[in-house]
mmCIF file of C-alpha atoms in Angstrom:
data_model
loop_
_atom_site.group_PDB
_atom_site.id
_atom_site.type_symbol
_atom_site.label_atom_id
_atom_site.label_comp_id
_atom_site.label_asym_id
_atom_site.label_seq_id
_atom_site.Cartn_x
_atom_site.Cartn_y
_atom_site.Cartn_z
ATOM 1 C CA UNK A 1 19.554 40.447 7.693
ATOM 2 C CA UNK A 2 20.991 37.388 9.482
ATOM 3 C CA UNK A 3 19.314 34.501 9.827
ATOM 4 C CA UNK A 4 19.666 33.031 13.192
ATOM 5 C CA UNK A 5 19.113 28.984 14.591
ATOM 6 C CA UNK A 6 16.363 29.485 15.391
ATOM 7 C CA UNK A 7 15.014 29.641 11.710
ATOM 8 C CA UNK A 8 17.253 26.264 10.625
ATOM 9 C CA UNK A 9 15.708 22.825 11.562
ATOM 10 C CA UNK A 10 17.800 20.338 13.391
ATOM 11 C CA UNK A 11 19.775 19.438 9.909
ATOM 12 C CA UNK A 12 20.787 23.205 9.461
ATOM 13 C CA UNK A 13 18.345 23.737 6.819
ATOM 14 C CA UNK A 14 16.810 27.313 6.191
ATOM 15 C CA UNK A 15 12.863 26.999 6.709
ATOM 16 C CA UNK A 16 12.313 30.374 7.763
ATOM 17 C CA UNK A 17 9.883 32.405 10.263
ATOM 18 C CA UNK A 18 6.390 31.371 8.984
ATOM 19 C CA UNK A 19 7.374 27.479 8.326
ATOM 20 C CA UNK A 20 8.874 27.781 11.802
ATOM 21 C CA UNK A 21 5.706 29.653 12.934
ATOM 22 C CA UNK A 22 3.276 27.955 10.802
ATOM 23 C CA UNK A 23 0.370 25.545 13.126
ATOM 24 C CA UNK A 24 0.514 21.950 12.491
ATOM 25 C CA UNK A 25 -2.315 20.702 9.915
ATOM 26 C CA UNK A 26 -5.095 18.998 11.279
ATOM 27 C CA UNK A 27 -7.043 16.057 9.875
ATOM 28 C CA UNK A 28 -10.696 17.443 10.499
ATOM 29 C CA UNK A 29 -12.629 15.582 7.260
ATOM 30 C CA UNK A 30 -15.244 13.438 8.452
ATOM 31 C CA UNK A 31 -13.955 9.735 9.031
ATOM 32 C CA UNK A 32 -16.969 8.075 7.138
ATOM 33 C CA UNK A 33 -16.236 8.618 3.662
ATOM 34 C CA UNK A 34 -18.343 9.528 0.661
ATOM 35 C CA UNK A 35 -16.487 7.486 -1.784
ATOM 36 C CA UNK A 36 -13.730 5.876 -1.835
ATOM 37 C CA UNK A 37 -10.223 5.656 -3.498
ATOM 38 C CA UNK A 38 -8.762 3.187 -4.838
ATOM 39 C CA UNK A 39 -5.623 2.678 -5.639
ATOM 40 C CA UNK A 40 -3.148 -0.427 -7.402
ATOM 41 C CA UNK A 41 0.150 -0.720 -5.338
ATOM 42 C CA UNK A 42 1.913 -2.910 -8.291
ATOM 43 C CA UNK A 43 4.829 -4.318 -6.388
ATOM 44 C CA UNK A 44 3.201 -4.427 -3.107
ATOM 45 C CA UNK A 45 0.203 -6.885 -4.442
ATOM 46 C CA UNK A 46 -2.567 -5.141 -2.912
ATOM 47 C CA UNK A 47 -4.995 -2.653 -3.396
ATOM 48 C CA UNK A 48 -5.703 0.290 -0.565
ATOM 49 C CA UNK A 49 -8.899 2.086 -0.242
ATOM 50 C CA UNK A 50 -9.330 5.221 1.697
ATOM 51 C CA UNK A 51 -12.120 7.367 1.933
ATOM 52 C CA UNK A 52 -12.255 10.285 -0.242
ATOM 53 C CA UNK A 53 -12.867 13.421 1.918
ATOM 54 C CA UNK A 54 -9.810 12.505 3.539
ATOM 55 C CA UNK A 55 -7.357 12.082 1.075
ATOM 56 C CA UNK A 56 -8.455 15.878 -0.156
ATOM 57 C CA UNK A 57 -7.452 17.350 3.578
ATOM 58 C CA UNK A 58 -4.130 18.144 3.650
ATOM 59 C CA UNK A 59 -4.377 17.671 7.443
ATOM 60 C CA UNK A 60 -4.983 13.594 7.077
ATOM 61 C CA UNK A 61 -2.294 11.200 7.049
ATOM 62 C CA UNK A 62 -2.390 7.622 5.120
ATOM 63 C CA UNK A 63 -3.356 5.921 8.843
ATOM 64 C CA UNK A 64 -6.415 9.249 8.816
ATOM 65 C CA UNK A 65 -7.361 7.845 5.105
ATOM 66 C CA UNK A 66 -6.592 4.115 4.467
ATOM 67 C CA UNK A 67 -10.059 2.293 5.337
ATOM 68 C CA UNK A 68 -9.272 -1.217 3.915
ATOM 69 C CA UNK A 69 -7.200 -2.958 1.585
ATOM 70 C CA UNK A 70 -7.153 -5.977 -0.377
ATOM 71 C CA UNK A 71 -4.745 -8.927 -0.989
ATOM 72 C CA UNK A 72 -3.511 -9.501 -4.457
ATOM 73 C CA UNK A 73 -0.856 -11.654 -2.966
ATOM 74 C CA UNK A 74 -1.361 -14.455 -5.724
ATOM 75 C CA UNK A 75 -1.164 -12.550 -8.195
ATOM 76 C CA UNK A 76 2.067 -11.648 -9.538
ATOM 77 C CA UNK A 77 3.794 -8.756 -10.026
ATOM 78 C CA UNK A 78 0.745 -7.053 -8.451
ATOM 79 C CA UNK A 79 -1.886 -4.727 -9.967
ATOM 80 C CA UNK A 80 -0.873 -2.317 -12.405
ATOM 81 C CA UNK A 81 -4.192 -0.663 -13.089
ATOM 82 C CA UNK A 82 -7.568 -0.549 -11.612
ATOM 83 C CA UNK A 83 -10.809 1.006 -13.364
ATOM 84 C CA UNK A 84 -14.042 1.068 -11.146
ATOM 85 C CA UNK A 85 -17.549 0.352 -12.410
ATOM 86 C CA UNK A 86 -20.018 2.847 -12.600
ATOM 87 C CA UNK A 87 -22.325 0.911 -10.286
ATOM 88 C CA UNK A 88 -19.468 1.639 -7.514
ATOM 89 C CA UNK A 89 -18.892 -2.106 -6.375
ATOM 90 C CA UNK A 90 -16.986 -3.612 -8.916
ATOM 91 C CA UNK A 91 -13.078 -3.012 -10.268
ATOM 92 C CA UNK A 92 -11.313 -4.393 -13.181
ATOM 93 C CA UNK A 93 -7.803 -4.885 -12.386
ATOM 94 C CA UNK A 94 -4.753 -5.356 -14.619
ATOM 95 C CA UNK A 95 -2.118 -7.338 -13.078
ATOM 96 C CA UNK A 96 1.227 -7.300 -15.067
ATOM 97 C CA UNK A 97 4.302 -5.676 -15.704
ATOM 98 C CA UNK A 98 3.384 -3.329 -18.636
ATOM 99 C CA UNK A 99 6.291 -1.479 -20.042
ATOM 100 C CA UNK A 100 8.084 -1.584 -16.247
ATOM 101 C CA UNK A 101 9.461 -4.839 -17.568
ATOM 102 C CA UNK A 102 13.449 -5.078 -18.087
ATOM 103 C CA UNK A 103 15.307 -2.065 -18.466
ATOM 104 C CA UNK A 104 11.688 0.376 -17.518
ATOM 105 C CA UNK A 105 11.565 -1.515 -14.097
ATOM 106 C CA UNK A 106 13.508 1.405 -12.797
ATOM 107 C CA UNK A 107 10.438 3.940 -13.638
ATOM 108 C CA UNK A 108 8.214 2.643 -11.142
ATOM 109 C CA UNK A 109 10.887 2.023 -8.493
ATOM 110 C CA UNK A 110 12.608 -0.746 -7.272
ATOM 111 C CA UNK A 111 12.156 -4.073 -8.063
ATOM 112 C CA UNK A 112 12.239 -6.237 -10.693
ATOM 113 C CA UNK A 113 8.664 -7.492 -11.831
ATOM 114 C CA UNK A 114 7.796 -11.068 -12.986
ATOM 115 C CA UNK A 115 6.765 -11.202 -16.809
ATOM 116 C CA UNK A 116 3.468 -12.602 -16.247
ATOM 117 C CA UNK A 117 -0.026 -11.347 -15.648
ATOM 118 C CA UNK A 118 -4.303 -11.225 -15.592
ATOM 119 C CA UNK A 119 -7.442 -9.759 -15.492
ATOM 120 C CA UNK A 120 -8.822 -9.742 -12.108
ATOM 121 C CA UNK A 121 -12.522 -8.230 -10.919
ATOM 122 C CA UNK A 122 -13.056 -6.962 -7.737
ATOM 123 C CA UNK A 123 -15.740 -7.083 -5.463
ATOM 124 C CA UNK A 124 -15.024 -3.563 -3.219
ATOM 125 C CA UNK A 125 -17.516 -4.425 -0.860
ATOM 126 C CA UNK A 126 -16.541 -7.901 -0.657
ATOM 127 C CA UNK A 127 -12.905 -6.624 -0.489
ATOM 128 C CA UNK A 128 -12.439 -10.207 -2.576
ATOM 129 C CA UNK A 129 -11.477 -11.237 -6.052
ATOM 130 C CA UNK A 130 -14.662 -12.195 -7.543
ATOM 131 C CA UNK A 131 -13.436 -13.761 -10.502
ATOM 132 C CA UNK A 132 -10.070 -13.999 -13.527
ATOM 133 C CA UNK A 133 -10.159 -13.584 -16.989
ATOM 134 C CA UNK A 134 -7.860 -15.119 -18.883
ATOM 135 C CA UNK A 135 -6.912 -12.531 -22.241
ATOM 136 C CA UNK A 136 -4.821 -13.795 -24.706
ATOM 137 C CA UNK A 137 -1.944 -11.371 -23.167
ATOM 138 C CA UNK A 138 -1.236 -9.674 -20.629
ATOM 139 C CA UNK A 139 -3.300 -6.979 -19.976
ATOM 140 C CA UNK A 140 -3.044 -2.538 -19.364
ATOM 141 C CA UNK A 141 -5.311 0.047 -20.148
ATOM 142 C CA UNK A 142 -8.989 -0.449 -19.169
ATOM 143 C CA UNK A 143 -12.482 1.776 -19.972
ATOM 144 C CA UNK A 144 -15.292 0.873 -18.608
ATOM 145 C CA UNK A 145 -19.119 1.450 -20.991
ATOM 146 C CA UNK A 146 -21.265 4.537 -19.131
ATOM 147 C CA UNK A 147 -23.664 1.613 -17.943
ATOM 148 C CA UNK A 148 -21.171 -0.318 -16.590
ATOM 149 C CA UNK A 149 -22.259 -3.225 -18.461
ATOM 150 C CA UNK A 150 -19.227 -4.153 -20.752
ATOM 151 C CA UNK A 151 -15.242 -2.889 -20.390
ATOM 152 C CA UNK A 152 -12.731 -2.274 -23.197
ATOM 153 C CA UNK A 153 -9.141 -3.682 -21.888
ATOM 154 C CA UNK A 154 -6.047 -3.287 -23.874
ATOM 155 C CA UNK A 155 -4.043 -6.240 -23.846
ATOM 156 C CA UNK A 156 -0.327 -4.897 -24.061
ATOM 157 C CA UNK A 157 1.556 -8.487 -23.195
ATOM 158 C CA UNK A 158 5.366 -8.646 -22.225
ATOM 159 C CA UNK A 159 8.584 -8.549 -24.158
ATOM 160 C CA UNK A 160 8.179 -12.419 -24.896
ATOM 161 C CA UNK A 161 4.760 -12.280 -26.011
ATOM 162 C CA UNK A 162 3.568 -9.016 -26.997
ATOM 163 C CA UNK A 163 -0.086 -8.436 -27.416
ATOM 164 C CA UNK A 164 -2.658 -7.145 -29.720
ATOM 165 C CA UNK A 165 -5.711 -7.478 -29.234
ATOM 166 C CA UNK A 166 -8.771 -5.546 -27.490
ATOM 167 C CA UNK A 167 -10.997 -7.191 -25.173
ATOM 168 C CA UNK A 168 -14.371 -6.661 -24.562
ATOM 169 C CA UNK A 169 -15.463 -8.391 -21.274
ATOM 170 C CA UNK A 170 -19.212 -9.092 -20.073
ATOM 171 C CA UNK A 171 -18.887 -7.577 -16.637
ATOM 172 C CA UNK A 172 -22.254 -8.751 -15.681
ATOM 173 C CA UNK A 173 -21.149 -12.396 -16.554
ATOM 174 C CA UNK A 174 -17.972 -12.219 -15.449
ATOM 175 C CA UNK A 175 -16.721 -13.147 -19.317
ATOM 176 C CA UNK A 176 -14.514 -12.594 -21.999
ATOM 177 C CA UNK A 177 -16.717 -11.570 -25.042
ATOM 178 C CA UNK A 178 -13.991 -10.979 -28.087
ATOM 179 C CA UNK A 179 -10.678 -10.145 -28.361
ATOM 180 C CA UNK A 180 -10.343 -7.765 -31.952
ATOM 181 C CA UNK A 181 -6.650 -7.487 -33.444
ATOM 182 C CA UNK A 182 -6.390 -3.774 -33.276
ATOM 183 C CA UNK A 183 -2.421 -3.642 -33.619
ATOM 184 C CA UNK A 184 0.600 -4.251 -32.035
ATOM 185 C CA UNK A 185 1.185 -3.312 -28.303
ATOM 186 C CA UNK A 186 -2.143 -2.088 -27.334
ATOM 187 C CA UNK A 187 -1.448 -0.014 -24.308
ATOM 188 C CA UNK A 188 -3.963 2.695 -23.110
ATOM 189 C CA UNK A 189 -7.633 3.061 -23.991
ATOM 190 C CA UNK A 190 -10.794 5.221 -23.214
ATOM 191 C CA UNK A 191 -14.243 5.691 -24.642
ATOM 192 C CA UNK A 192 -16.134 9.323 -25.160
ATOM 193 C CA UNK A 193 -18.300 10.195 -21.548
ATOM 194 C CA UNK A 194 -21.847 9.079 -23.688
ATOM 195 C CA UNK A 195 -20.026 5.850 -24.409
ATOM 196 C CA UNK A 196 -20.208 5.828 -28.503
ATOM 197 C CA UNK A 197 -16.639 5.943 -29.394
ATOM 198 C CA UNK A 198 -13.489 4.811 -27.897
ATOM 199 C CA UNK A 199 -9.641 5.154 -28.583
ATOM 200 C CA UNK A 200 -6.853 3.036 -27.939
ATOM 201 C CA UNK A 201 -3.127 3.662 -28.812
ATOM 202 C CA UNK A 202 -0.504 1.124 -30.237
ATOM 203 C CA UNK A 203 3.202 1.052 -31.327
ATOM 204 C CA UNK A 204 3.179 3.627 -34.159
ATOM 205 C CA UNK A 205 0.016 5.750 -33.134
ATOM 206 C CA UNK A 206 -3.663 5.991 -32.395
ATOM 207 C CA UNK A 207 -7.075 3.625 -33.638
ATOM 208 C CA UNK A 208 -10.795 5.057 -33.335
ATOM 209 C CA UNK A 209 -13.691 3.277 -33.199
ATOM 210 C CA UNK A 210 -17.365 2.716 -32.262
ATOM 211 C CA UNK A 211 -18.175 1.058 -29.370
ATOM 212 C CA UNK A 212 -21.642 -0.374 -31.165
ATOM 213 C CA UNK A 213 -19.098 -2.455 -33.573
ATOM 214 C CA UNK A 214 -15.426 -2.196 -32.849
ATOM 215 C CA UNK A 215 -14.233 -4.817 -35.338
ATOM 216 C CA UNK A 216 -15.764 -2.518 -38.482
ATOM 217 C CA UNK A 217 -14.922 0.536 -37.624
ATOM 218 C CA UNK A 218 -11.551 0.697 -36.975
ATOM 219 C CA UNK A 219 -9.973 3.727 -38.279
ATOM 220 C CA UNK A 220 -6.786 3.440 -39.969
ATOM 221 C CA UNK A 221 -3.393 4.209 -37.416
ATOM 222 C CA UNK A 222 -3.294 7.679 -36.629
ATOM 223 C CA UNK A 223 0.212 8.747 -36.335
ATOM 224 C CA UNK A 224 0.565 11.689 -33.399
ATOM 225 C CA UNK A 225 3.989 11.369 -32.305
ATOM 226 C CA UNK A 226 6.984 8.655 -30.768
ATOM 227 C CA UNK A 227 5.184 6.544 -28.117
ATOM 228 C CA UNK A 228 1.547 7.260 -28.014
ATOM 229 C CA UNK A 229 0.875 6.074 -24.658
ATOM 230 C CA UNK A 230 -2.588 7.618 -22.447
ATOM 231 C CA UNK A 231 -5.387 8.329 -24.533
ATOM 232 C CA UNK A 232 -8.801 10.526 -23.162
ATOM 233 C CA UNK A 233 -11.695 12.028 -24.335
ATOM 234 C CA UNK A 234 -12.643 15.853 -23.204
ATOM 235 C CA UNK A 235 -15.954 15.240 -21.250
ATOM 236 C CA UNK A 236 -18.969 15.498 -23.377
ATOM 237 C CA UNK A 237 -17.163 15.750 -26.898
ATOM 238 C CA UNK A 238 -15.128 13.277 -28.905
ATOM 239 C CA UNK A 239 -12.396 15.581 -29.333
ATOM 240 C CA UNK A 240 -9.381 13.200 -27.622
ATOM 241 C CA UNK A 241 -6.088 14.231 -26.464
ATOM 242 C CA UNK A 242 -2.997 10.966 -26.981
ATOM 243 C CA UNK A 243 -0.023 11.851 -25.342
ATOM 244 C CA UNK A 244 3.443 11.266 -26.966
ATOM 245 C CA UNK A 245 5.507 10.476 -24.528
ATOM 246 C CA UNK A 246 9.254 9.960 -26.700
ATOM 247 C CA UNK A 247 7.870 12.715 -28.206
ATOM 248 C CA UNK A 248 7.618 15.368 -25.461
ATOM 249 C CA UNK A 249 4.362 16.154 -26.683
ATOM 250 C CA UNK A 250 0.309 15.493 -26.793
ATOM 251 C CA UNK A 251 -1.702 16.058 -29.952
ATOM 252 C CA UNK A 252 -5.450 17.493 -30.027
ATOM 253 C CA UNK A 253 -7.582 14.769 -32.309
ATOM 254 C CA UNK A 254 -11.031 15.784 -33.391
ATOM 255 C CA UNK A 255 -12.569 11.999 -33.694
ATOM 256 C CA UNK A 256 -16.483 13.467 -34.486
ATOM 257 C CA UNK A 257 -15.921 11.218 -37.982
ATOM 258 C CA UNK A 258 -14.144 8.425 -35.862
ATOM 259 C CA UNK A 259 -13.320 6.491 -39.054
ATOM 260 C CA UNK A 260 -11.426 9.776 -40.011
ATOM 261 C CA UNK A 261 -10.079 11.403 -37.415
ATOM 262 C CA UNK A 262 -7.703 14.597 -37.562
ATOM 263 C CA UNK A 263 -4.842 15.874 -36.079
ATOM 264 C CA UNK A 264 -5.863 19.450 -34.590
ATOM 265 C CA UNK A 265 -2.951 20.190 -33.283
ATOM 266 C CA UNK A 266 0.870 18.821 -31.191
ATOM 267 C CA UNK A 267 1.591 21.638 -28.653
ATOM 268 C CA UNK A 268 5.224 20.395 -26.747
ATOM 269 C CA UNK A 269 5.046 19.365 -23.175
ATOM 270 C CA UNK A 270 7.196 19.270 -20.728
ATOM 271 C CA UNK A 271 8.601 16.378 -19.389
ATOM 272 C CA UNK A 272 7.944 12.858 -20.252
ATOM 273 C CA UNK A 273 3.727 13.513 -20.938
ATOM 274 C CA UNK A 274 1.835 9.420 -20.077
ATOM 275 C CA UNK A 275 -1.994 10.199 -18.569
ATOM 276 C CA UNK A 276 -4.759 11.984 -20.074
ATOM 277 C CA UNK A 277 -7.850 11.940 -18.373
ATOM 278 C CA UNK A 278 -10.811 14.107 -18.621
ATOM 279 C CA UNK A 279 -11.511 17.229 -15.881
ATOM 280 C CA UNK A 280 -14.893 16.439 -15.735
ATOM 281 C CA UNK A 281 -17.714 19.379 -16.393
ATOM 282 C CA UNK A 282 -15.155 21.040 -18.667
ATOM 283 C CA UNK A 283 -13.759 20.433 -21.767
ATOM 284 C CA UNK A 284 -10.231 20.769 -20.510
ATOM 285 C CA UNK A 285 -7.965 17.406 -20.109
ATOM 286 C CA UNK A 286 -5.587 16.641 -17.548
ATOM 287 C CA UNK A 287 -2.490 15.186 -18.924
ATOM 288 C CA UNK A 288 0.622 14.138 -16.354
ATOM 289 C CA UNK A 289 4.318 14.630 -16.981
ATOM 290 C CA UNK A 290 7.600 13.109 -15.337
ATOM 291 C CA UNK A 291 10.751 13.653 -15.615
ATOM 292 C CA UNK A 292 9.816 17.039 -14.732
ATOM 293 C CA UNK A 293 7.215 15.797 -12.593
ATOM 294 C CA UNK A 294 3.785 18.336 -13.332
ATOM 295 C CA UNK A 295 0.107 18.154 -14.140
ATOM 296 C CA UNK A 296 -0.734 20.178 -17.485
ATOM 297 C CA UNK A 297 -3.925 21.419 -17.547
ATOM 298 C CA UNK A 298 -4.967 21.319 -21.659
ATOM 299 C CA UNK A 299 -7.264 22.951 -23.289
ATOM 300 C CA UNK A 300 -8.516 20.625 -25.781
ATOM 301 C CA UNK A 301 -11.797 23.053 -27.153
ATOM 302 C CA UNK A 302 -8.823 25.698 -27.984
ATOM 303 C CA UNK A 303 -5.225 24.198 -27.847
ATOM 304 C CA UNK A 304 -3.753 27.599 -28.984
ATOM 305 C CA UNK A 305 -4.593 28.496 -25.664
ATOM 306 C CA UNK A 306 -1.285 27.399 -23.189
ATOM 307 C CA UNK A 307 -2.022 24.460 -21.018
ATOM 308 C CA UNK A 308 -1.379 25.432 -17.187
ATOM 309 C CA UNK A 309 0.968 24.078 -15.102
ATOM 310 C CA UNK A 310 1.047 22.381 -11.427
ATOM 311 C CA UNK A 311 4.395 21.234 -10.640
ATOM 312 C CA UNK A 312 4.101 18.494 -7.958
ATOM 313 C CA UNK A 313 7.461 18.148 -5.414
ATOM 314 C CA UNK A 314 6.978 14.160 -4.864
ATOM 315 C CA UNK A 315 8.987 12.319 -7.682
ATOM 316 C CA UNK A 316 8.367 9.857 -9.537
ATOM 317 C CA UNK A 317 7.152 8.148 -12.708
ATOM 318 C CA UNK A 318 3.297 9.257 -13.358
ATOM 319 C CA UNK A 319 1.496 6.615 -14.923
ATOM 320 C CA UNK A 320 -2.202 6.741 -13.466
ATOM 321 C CA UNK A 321 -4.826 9.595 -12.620
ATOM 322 C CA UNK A 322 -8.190 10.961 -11.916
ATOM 323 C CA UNK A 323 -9.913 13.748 -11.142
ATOM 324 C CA UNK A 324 -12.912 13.995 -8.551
ATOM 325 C CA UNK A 325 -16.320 14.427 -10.288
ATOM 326 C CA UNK A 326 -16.507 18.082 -9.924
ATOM 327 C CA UNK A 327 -13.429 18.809 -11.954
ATOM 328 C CA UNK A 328 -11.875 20.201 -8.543
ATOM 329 C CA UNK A 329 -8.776 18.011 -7.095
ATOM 330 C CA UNK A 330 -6.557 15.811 -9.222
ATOM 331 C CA UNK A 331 -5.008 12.280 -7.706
ATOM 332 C CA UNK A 332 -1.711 11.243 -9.163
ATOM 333 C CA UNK A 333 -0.230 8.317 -8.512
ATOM 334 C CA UNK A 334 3.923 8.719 -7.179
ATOM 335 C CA UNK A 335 5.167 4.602 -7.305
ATOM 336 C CA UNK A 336 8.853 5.577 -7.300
ATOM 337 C CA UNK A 337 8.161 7.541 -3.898
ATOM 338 C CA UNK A 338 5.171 5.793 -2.693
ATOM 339 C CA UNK A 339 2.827 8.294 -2.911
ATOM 340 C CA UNK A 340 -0.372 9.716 -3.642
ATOM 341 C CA UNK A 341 -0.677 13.267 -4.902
ATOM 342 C CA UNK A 342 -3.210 15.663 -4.242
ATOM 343 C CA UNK A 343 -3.700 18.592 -6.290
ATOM 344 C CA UNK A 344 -6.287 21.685 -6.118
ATOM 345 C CA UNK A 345 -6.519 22.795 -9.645
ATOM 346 C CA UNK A 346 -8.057 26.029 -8.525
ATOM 347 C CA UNK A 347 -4.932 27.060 -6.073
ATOM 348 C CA UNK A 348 -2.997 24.425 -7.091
ATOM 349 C CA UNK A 349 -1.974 23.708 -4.232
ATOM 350 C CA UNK A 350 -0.382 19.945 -3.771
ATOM 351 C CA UNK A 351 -0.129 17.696 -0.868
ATOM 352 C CA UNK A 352 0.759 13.944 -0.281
ATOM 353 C CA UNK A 353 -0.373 10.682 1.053
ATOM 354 C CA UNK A 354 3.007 8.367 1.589
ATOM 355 C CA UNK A 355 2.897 4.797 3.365
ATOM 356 C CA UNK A 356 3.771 2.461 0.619
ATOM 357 C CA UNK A 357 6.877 -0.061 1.199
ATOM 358 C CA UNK A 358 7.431 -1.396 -2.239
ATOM 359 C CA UNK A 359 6.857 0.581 -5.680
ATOM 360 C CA UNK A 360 3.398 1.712 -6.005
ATOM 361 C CA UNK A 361 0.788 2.802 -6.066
ATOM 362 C CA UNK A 362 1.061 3.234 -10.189
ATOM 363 C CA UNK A 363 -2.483 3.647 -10.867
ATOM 364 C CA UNK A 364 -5.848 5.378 -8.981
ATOM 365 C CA UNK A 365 -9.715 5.467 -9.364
ATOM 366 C CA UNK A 366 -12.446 7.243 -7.780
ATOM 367 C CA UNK A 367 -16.174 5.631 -7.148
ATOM 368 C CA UNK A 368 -18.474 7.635 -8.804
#
């Protein structure tokens, strides 16, 4: 069978009878949104929000999404990562470099980032700063308590001042509580859903803890594997999946004795593995690979079971996710090719959001 011109699009390319045939998409979710999305455009210095219902149509474009954004213009590089509060309103926002500084600038895109940073929060319904924390280094991963009343921020630093310390910040008062040595390089933390036990990862592995008194119950370093970076609790359980990213791999920890916690099990991934983040109403956990960009489904109640795949056709380093509250559609965040991923994890079928000029966005969050 030939394949005549007019199945080629005007650079020659193949796309066949039904792309050629197939209607254009149409943006038809509603244009007030539910909740919103928000998401930390790192180089760019801002923050966009877009309204929820829209950024899960594949019909909507960025202009059919974005609703607002906000400035982070004073604050350089930009916003790495962005947690929201439970109460919907409020965002704690690390600004810094993490590991994109020096020779990892070229993960995220390009651009070379300043070595300097801060803890921001955010007023979303301001669409203003509200107020800066000052952490003894720069800071990364952030968990917010299920009441919304404290946050957990891992302070990672930068190659001339590394960091290690946990904060815990008053979010009510707008205050830096403690910081608690955990180890060097904090870089990625997250508490169980009930808010009892949290997990953050260093340099040579994992620490557990309790949330009621983080300073004395520090378990000793778990080591899972080269580079533990994202860290996350199955919903409902304190069984937590680390991800290994030098490593290839993520390891299964059952952390019910969180001064002891076990190694259940190191499947391989593929790729370079960085997110885990809980599908919520399951006990599975979403974990995000690059290199060979894909979302892995995991299995964390059975990890001899093999995690599914979702390959995603956008590029890029992975370094932030979410999934919507009933476990249905991932977000990924694209920075080297300025987009936002959409995934339905029961087709799995992606789609994109692109309108970013500078690398970004790197991280995304969801009100609740």
């Amino acid at each position: 069978a030939q394949s005549g011109s007019e199945d080629r699009d005007a650079e020659g390319r193949d796309v066949g009878t039904d792309a050629r045939d197939a209607p254009p998409l149409v943006c038809l979710a509603s244009a007030t949104p539910s909740r919103l999305v928000v998401t930390a455009d790192y180089l760019n210095r801002s923050l966009t929000l877009l309204g929820l219902e829209r950024v899960l149509d594949p019909g909507c474009t960025a202009a059919d999404a974005i609703v607002g954004t906000i400035d982070l213009a004073a604050y350089a590089p930009g916003p790495l990562e962005i947690e929201i509060a439970p109460d919907g309103r409020t965002a704690l926002v690390a600004v810094g470099p993490g590991f994109y500084e020096g020779v990892g600038s070229g993960l995220a895109g390009d651009g070379t980032p300043e070595a300097e940073g801060t803890l921001l929060v955010v007023d979303l319904e301001a669409r203003t700063v509200a107020a800066e924390i000052a952490t003894a280094a720069v800071p990364m991963g952030i968990a917010f308590s299920p009441d919304g009343t404290r946050a957990y921020v891992a302070e990672y630093g930068i190659n001339a001042a590394p960091g290690r310390s946990v904060a815990i910040v008053d979010i009510v008062a707008r205050t830096l509580l403690m910081e608690i040595d955990v180890g060097s390089r904090p870089e990625q933390i997250a508490l169980s859903s009930d808010g009892t036990i949290g997990a953050v990862s260093i340099d040579d592995g994992v620490r557990v803890f309790t949330t009621a008194d983080l300073m004395g119950t520090l378990s000793p370093t778990l080591a899972t594997g080269r580079d533990p970076s994202g860290v996350g609790f199955a919903d409902g359980t304190r069984t937590l999946v680390v991800t290994n990213s030098m490593a290839a791999s993520y390891s299964v920890v059952d952390a019910s004795d969180p001064v002891a916690p076990v190694i259940v099990a190191t499947p391989m991934a593929t790729g370079f593995p960085y997110a885990a983040v809980p599908i919520w109403g399951t006990t599975d956990v979403l974990v995000t690979t690059s290199l060979r960009e894909e979302l892995l489904r995991v299995h964390a109640a059975d990890p001899s079971m093999a995690h599914e795949r979702f390959p995603l056709p956008f590029g890029g380093f992975l370094l932030g996710a979410v999934v919507t509250s009933d476990g249905r559609y991932a977000l990924a965040a694209c920075s080297r090719n300025h987009t936002l991923a959409v995934v339905d994890l029961e087709p799995g079928e992606p789609h994109g959001i692109t309108w970013l000029p500078a690398a970004g966005p790197t991280y995304v969050a969801i009100q609740r």
